[in-house]
Tab-separated table of C-alpha atoms and ligand atoms in Angstrom:
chain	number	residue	atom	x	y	z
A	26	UNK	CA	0.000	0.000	0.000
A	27	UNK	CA	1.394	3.678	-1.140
A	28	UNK	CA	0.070	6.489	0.189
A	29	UNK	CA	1.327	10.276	0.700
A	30	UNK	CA	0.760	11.782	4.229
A	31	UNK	CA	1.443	15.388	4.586
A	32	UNK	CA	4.155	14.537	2.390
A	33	UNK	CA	5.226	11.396	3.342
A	34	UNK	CA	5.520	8.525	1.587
A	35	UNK	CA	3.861	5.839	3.470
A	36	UNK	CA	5.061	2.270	2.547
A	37	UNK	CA	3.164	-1.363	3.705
A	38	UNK	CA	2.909	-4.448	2.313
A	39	UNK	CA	-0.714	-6.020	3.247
A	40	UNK	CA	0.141	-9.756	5.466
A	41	UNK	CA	3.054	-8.154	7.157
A	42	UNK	CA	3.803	-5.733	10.461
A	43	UNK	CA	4.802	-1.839	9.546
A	44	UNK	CA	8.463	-0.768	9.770
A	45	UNK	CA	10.425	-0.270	12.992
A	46	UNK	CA	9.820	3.653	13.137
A	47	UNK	CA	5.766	3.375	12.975
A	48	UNK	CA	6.812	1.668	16.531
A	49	UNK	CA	9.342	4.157	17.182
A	50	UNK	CA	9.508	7.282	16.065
A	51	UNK	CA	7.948	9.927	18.154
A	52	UNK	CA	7.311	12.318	15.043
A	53	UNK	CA	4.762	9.581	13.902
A	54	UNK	CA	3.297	9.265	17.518
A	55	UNK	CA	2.590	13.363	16.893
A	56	UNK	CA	0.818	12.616	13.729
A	57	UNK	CA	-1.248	9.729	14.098
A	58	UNK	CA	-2.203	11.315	17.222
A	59	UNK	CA	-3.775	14.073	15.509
A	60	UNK	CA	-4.951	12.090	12.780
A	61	UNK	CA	-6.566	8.649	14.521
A	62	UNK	CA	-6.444	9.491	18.198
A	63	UNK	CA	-8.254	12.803	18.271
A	64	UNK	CA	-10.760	11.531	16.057
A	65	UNK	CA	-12.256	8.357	17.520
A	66	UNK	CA	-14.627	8.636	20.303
A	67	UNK	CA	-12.300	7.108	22.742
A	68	UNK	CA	-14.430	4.977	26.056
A	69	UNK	CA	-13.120	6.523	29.134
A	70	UNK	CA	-14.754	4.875	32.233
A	71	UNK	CA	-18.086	3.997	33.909
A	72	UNK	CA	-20.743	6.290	34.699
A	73	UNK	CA	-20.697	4.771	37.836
A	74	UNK	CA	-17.477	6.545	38.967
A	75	UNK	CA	-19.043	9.999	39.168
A	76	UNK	CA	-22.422	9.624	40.909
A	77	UNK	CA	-23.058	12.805	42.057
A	78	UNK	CA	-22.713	16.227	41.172
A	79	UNK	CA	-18.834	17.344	41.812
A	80	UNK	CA	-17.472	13.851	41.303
A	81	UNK	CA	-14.678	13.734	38.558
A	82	UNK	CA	-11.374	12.257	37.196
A	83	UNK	CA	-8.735	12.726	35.259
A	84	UNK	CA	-8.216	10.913	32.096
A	85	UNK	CA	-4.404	10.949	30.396
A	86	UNK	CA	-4.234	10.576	26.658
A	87	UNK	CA	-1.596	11.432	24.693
A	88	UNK	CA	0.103	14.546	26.629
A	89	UNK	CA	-3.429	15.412	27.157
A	90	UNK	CA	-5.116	15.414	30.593
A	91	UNK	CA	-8.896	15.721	30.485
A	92	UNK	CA	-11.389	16.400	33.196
A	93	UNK	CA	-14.392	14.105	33.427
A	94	UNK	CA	-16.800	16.042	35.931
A	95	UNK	CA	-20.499	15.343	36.567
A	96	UNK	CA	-22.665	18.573	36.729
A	97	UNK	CA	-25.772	18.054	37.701
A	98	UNK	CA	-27.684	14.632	38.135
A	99	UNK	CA	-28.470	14.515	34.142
A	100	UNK	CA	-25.028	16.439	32.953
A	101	UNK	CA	-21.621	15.286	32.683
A	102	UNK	CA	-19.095	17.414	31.069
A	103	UNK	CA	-15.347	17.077	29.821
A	104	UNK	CA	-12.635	19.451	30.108
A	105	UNK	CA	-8.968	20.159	28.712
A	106	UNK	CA	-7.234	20.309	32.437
A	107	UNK	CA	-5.810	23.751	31.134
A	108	UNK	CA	-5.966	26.803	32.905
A	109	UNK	CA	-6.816	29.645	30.857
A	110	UNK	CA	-4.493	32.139	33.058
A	111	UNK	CA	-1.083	30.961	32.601
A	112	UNK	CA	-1.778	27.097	31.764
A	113	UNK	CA	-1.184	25.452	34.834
A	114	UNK	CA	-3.324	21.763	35.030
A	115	UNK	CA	-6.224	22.824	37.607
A	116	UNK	CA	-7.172	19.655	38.967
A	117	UNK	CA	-4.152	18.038	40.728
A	118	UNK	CA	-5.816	14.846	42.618
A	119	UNK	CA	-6.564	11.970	39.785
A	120	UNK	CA	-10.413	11.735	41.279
A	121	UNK	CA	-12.470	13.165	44.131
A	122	UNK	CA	-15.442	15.535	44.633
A	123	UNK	CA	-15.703	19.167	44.456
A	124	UNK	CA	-17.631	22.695	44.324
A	125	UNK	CA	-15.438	24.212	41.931
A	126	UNK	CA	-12.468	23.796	39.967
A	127	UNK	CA	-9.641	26.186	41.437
A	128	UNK	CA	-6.439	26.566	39.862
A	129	UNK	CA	-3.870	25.853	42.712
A	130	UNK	CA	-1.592	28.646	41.215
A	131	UNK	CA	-3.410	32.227	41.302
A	132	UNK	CA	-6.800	30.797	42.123
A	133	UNK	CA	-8.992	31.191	38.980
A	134	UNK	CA	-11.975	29.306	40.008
A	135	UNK	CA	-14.152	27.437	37.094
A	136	UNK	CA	-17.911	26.294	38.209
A	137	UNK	CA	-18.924	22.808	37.257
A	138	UNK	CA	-19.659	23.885	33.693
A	139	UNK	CA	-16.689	25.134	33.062
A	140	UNK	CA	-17.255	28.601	32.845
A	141	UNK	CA	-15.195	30.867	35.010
A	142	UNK	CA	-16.807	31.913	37.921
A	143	UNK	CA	-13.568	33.955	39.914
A	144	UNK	CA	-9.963	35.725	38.855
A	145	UNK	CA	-8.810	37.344	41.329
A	146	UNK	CA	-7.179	41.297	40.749
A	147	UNK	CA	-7.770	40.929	36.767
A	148	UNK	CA	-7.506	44.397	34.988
A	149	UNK	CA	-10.231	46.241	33.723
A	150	UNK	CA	-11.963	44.680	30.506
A	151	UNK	CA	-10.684	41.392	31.494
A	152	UNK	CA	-14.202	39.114	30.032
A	153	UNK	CA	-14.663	36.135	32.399
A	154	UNK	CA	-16.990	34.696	30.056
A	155	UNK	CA	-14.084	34.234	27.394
A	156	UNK	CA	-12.412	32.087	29.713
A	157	UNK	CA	-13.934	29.130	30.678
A	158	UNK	CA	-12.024	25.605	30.584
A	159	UNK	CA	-12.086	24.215	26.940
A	160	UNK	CA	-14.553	21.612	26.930
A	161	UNK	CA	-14.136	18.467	24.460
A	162	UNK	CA	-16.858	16.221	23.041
A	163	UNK	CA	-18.322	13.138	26.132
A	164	UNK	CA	-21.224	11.109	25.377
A	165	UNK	CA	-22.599	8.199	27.542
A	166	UNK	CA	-23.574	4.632	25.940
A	167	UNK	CA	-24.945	2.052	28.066
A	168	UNK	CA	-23.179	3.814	31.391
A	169	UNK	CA	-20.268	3.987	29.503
A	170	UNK	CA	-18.568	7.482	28.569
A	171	UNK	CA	-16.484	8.008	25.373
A	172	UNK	CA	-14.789	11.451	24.902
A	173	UNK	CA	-13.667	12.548	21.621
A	174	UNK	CA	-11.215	15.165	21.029
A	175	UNK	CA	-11.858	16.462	17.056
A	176	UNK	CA	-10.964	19.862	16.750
A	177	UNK	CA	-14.357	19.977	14.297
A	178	UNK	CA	-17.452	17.946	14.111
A	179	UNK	CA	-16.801	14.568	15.759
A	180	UNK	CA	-18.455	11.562	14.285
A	181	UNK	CA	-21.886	10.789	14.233
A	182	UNK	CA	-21.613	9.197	18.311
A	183	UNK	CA	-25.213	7.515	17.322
A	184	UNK	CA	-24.055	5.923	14.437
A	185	UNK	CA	-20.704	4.260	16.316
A	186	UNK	CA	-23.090	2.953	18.894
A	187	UNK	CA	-26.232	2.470	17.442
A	188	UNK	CA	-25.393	-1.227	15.785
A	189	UNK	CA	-24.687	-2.422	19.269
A	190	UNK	CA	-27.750	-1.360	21.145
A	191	UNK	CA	-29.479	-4.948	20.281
A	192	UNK	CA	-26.227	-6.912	21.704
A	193	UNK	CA	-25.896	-5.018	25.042
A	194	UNK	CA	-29.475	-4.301	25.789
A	195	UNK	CA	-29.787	-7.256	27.980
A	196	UNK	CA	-27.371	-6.752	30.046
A	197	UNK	CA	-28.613	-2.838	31.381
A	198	UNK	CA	-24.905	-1.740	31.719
A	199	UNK	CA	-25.881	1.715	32.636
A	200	UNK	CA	-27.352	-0.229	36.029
A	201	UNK	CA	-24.157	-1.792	36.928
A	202	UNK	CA	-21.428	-0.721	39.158
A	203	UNK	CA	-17.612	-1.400	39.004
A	204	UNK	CA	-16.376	-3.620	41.051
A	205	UNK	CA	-12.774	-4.319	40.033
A	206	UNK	CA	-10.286	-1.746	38.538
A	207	UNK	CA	-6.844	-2.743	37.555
A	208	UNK	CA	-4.041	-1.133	35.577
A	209	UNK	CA	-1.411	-2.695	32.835
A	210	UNK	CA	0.473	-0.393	31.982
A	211	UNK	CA	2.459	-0.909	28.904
A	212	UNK	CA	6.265	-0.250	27.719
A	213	UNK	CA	4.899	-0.365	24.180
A	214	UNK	CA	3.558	1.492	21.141
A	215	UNK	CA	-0.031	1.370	21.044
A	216	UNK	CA	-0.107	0.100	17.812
A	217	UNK	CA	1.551	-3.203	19.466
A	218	UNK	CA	-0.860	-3.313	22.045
A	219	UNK	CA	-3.379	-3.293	19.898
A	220	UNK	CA	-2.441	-5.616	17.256
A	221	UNK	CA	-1.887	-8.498	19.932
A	222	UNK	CA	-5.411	-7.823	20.944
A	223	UNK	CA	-7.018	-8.164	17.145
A	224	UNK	CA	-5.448	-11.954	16.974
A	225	UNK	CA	-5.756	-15.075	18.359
A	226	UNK	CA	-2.544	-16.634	16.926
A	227	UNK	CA	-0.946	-16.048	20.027
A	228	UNK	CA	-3.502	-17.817	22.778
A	229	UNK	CA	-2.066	-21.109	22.357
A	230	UNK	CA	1.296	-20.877	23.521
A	231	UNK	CA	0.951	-17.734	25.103
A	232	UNK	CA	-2.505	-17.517	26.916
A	233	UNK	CA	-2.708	-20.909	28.487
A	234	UNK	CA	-5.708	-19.414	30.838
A	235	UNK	CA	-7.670	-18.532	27.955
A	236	UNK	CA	-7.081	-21.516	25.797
A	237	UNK	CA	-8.435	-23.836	28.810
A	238	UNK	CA	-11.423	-21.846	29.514
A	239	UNK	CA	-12.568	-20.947	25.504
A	240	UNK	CA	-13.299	-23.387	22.864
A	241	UNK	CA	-10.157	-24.407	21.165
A	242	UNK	CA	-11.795	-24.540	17.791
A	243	UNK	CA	-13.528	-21.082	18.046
A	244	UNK	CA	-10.465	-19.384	18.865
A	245	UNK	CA	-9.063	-20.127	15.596
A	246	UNK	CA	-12.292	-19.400	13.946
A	247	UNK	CA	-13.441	-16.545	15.866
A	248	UNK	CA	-10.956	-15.477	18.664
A	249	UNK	CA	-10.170	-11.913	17.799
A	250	UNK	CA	-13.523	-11.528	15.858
A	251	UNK	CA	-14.928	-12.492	12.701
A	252	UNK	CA	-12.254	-11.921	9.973
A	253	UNK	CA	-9.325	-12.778	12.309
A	254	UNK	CA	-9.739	-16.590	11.606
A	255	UNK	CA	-9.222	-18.825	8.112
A	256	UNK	CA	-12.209	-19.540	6.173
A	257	UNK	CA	-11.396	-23.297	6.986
A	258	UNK	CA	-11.365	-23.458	10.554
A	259	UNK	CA	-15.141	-20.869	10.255
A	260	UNK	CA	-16.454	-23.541	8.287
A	261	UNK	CA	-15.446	-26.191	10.705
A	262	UNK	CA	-16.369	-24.337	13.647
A	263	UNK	CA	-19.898	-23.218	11.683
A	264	UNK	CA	-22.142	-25.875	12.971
A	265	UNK	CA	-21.266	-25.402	17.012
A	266	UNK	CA	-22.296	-21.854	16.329
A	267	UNK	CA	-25.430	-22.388	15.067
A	268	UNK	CA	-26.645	-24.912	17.378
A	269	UNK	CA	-25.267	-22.458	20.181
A	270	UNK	CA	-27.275	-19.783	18.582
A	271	UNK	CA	-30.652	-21.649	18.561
A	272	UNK	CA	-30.158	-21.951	22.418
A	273	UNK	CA	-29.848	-18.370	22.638
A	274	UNK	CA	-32.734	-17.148	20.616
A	275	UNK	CA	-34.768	-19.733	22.793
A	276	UNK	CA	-33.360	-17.724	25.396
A	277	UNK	CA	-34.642	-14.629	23.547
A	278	UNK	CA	-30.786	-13.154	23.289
A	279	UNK	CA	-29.248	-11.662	20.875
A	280	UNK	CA	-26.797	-13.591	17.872
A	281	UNK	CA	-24.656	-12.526	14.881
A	282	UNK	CA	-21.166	-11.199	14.548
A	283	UNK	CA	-19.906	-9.081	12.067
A	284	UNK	CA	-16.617	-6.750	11.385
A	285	UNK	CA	-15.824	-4.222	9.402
A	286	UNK	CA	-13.253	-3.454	6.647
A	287	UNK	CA	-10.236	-0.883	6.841
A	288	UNK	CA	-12.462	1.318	4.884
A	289	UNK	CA	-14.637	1.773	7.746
A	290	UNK	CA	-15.016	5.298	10.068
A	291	UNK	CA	-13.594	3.054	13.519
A	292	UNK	CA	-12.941	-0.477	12.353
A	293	UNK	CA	-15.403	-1.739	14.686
A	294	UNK	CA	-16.317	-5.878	15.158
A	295	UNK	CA	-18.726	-7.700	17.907
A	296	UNK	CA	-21.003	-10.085	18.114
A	297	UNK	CA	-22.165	-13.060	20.474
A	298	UNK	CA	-20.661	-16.523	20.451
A	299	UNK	CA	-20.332	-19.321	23.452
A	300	UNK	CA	-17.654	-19.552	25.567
A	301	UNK	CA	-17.170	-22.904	24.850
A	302	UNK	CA	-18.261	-26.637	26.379
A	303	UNK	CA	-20.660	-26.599	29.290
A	304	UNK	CA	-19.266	-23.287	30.405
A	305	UNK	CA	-21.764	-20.802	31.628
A	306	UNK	CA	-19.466	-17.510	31.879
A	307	UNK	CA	-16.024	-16.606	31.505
A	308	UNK	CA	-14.683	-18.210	34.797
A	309	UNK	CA	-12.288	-20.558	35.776
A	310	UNK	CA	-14.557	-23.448	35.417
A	311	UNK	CA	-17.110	-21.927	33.649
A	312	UNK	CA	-19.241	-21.417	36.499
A	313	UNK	CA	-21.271	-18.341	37.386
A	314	UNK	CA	-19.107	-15.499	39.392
A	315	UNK	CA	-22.034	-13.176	40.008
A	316	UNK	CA	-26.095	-12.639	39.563
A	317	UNK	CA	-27.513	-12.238	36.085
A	318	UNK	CA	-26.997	-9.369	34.483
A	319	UNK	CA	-29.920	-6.660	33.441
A	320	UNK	CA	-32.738	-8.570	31.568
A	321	UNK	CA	-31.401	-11.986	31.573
A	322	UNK	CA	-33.075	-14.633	33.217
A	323	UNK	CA	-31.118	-17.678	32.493
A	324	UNK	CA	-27.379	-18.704	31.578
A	325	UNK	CA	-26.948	-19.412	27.433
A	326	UNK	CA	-23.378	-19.598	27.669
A	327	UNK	CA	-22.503	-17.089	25.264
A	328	UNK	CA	-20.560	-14.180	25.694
A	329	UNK	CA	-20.977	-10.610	23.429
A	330	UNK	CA	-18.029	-8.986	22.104
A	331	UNK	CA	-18.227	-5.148	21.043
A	332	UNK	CA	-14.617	-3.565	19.579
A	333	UNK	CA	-15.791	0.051	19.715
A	334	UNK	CA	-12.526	0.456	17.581
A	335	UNK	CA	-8.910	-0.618	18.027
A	336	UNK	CA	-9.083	1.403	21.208
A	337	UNK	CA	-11.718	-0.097	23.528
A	338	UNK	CA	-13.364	-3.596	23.410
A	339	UNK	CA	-16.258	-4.397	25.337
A	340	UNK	CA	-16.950	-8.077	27.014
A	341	UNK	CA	-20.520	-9.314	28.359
A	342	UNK	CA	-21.132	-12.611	30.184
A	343	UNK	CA	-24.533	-13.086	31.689
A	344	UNK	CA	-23.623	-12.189	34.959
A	345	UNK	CA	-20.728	-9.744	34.605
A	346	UNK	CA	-18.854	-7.711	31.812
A	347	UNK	CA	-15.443	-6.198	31.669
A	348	UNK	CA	-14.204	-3.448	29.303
A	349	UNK	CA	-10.802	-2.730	28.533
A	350	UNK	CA	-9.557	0.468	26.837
A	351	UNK	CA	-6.074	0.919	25.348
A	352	UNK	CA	-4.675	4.496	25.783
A	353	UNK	CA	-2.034	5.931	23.705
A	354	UNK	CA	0.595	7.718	25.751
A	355	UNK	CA	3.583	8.183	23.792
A	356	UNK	CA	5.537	6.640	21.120
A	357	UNK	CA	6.641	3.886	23.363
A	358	UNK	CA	4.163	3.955	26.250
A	359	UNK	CA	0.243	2.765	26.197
A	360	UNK	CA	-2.486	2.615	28.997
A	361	UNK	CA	-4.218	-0.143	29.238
A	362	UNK	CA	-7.228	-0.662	31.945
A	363	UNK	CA	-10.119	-2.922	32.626
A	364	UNK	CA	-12.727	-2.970	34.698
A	365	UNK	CA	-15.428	-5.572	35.857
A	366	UNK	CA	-18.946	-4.752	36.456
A	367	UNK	CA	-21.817	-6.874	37.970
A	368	UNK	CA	-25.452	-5.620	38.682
A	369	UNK	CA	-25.638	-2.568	41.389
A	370	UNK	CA	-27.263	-4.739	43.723
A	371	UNK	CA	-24.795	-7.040	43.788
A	372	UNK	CA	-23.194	-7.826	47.612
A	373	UNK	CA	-19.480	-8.450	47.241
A	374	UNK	CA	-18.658	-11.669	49.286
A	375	UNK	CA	-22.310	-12.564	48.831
A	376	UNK	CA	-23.098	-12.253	45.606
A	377	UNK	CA	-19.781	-12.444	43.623
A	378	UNK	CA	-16.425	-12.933	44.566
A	379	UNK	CA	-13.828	-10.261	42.767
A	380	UNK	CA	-11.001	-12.870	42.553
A	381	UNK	CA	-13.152	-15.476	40.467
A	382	UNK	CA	-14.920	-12.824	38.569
A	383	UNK	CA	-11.377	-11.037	37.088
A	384	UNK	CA	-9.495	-14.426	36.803
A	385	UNK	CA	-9.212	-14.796	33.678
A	386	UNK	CA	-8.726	-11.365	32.045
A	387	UNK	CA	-6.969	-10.421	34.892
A	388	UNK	CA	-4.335	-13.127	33.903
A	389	UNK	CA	-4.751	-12.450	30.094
A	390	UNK	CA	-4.286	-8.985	30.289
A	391	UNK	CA	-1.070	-9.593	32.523
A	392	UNK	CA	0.339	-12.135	30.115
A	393	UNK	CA	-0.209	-9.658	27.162
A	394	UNK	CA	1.592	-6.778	28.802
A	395	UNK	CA	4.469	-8.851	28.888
A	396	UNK	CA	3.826	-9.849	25.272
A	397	UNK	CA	3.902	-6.627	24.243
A	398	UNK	CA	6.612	-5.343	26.056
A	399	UNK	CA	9.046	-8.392	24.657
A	400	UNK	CA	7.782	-6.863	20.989
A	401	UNK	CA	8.439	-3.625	21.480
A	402	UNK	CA	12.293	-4.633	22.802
A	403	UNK	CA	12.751	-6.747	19.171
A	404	UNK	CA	11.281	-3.976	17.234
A	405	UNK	CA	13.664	-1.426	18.518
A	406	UNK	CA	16.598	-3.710	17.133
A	407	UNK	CA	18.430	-2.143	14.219
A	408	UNK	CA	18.069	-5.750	12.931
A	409	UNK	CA	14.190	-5.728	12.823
A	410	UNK	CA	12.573	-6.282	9.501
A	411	UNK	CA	8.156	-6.288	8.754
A	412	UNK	CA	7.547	-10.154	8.898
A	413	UNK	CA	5.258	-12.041	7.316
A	414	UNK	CA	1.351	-12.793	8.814
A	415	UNK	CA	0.248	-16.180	9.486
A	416	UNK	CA	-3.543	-16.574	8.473
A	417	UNK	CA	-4.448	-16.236	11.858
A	418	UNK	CA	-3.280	-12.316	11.835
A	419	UNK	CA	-5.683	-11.368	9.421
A	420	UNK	CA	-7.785	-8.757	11.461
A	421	UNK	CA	-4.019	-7.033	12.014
A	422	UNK	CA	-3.835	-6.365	8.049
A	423	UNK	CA	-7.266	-4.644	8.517
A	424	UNK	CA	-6.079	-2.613	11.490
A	425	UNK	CA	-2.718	-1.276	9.802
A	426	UNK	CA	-4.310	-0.549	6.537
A	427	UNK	CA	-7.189	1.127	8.300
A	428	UNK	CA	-4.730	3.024	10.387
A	429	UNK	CA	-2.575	4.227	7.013
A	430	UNK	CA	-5.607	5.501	5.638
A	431	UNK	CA	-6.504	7.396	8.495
A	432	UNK	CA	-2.939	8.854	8.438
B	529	FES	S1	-2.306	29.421	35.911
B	529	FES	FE1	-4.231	28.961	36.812
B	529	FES	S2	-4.661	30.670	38.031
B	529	FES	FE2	-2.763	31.149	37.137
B	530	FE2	FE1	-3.430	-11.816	24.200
């Protein structure tokens, strides 16, 4: 693939990785930052973290630090954590509650909405009302907030969301609370990070967790999403699918999968399959780790899937979901975080146990941190060549050539 980006000329052959400075080079970081990061609607947290007026936290992307404050019981806003005196960050603690947003410097003061409400010994003519914090783009989906950060008209938020209403209904996400929060953070471009999450090829000798607890033969047909697997192994795994998906329609739940091509506005991909065997949920053994989520009023065993875009993939068992979102930092440094939900009702201790419930994403996510981290060391080698994609790395040709586009 050739293409010309502001003047560069961009260079990828499709079945292989990019060259070493895509991983590297922190002039590239600077572009595709302003070219793919600020443009996807990026999923932030749980509306469950800010339940009343005041409550915020910070969110790092990039060398960007954003405010996520909730402003009245129906209003949640997002802020650049700029001062618009001399620039100082405003909020210092990473989460908490508050009245108003004081600059720890000179004191300007910003309500809830952002507007400036005090600047203390300003000169004559000085317009408060020009000053307010610089808000960026938040919507909510299903509890969950995405931010975007396009300097113009973001895209359409209902249209990036709309196609998964019928998957996540059931599971009334925006009445769940989290329970677990952990951090990986990651010694590695983003673009590393996020091509070990869009195959499967790996699981087997890498993920031994994972392997033991999903079926064998849907991983290779299905394990980072329809399009990551060979036409062979879909086939093969085709029948287990179906009869899976007449137990869930009996259930009344949702089936289907689907993915979309490097042509498309966020590469997105989801769908529902089983988990595999017997297996009720994503456990250890399969067996249930916490009350039914939302609507559901029986175990079908399958699991729904929903990659917002190569930045934040969504996971639903019947009784609890987990969402992890992959930050770009810098050239060599990503965020990644999860967190597990169960129903708001749910009694820890009682009702679910938080080591059972994060088992095995917990250990997944742990073992691809380290995964990542090893690739990023071997990419940085003057030796390092693009090498060749096995057919189980398809869904990372449509990620690159979706990214190069983008660029
Ligand atoms: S920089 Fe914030 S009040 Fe001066
Ligand atoms: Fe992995």
């Amino acid at each position: 693939m050739q293409l010309v980006s502001e003047g560069r000329e961009v260079s990828w052959s499709e079945g292989q990785s990019l060259s070493r400075s895509y991983y590297t080079s922190a002039s590239i970081f600077e572009l595709e930052f302003r070219k793919v990061v600020q443009n996807q609607w990026l999923l932030v947290d749980h509306i469950s973290r800010i339940p009343k007026p005041g409550d915020f936290f910070l969110f790092d992307v990039g060398r960007e630090n954003v405010i996520i404050i909730r402003q009245s019981d129906s209003e949640i806003g997002a802020f650049y954590n700029v001062c618009r005196h001399r620039g100082s960050r405003v909020c210092i603690t990473r989460e908490g509650s508050v009245k108003a947003l004081t600059c720890p410097y000179h004191a300007w003061s910003y309500r809830l909405d952002g507007s400036l409400r005090v600047a203390p010994m300003m000169r004559e003519g000085f317009e408060k009302q020009a000053h307010g914090l610089i808000p960026l783009h938040l919507r909510v989906f299903e509890g969950f907030l995405f931010i975007n950060m396009s300097k113009s008209t973001p895209s359409q938020f209902e249209t990036f969301v709309d196609r998964y209403r019928p998957w996540l209904e059931p599971a009334q996400l925006d009445k769940a609370k989290v329970v677990i929060r952990r951090n990986y953070p990651t010694t590695a471009n983003w673009k590393l990070v996020v091509e070990n999450f869009v195959e499967c090829y790996h699981c087997g000798p890498a993920h031994a967790t994972y392997s033991f607890v999903h079926d064998r033969l849907k991983l290779r047909a299905l394990g980072a999403g329809m399009r990551s697997g060979s036409d062979n192994d879909i086939k093969k795994y085709g029948p287990i699918l179906r009869a899976w998906e007449k137990t869930a329609i009996a259930c009344g739940y949702p089936v289907g999968n689907f993915a979309d091509g490097p042509d498309s506005e966020s590469l997105q991909g989801g769908g529902r399959a089983p988990i595999g065997g017997e297996r009720k949920t994503e456990t250890s053994k399969g067996e249930p780790a916490a009350p039914l989520l939302g609507s559901f009023k029986e175990y079908d065993g399958g699991r729904t899937v929903a990659h917002f875009n190569p930045f934040s993939c969504l996971f639903v068992n019947n009784d609890f979901a987990v969402s992890v979102r992959f930050t770009p930092r810098s050239e060599a440094a990503t965020d990644v975080e999860a967190i597990w939900l169960v129903r708001e009702d749910a009694v820890e201790g009682h009702d679910y146990d938080p080591e059972e419930l994060s088992f095995v994403w917990d250990t997944t996510l742990r073992e691809d941190c380290v995964l990542a981290e090893n690739n990023q060391l071997g990419v940085n080698s003057c030796v390092y060549e693009p090498g060749p994609h096995s057919y189980l790395e398809g869904r990372i040709s449509d990620f690159i050539a979706w990214y190069l586009r983008k660029l």
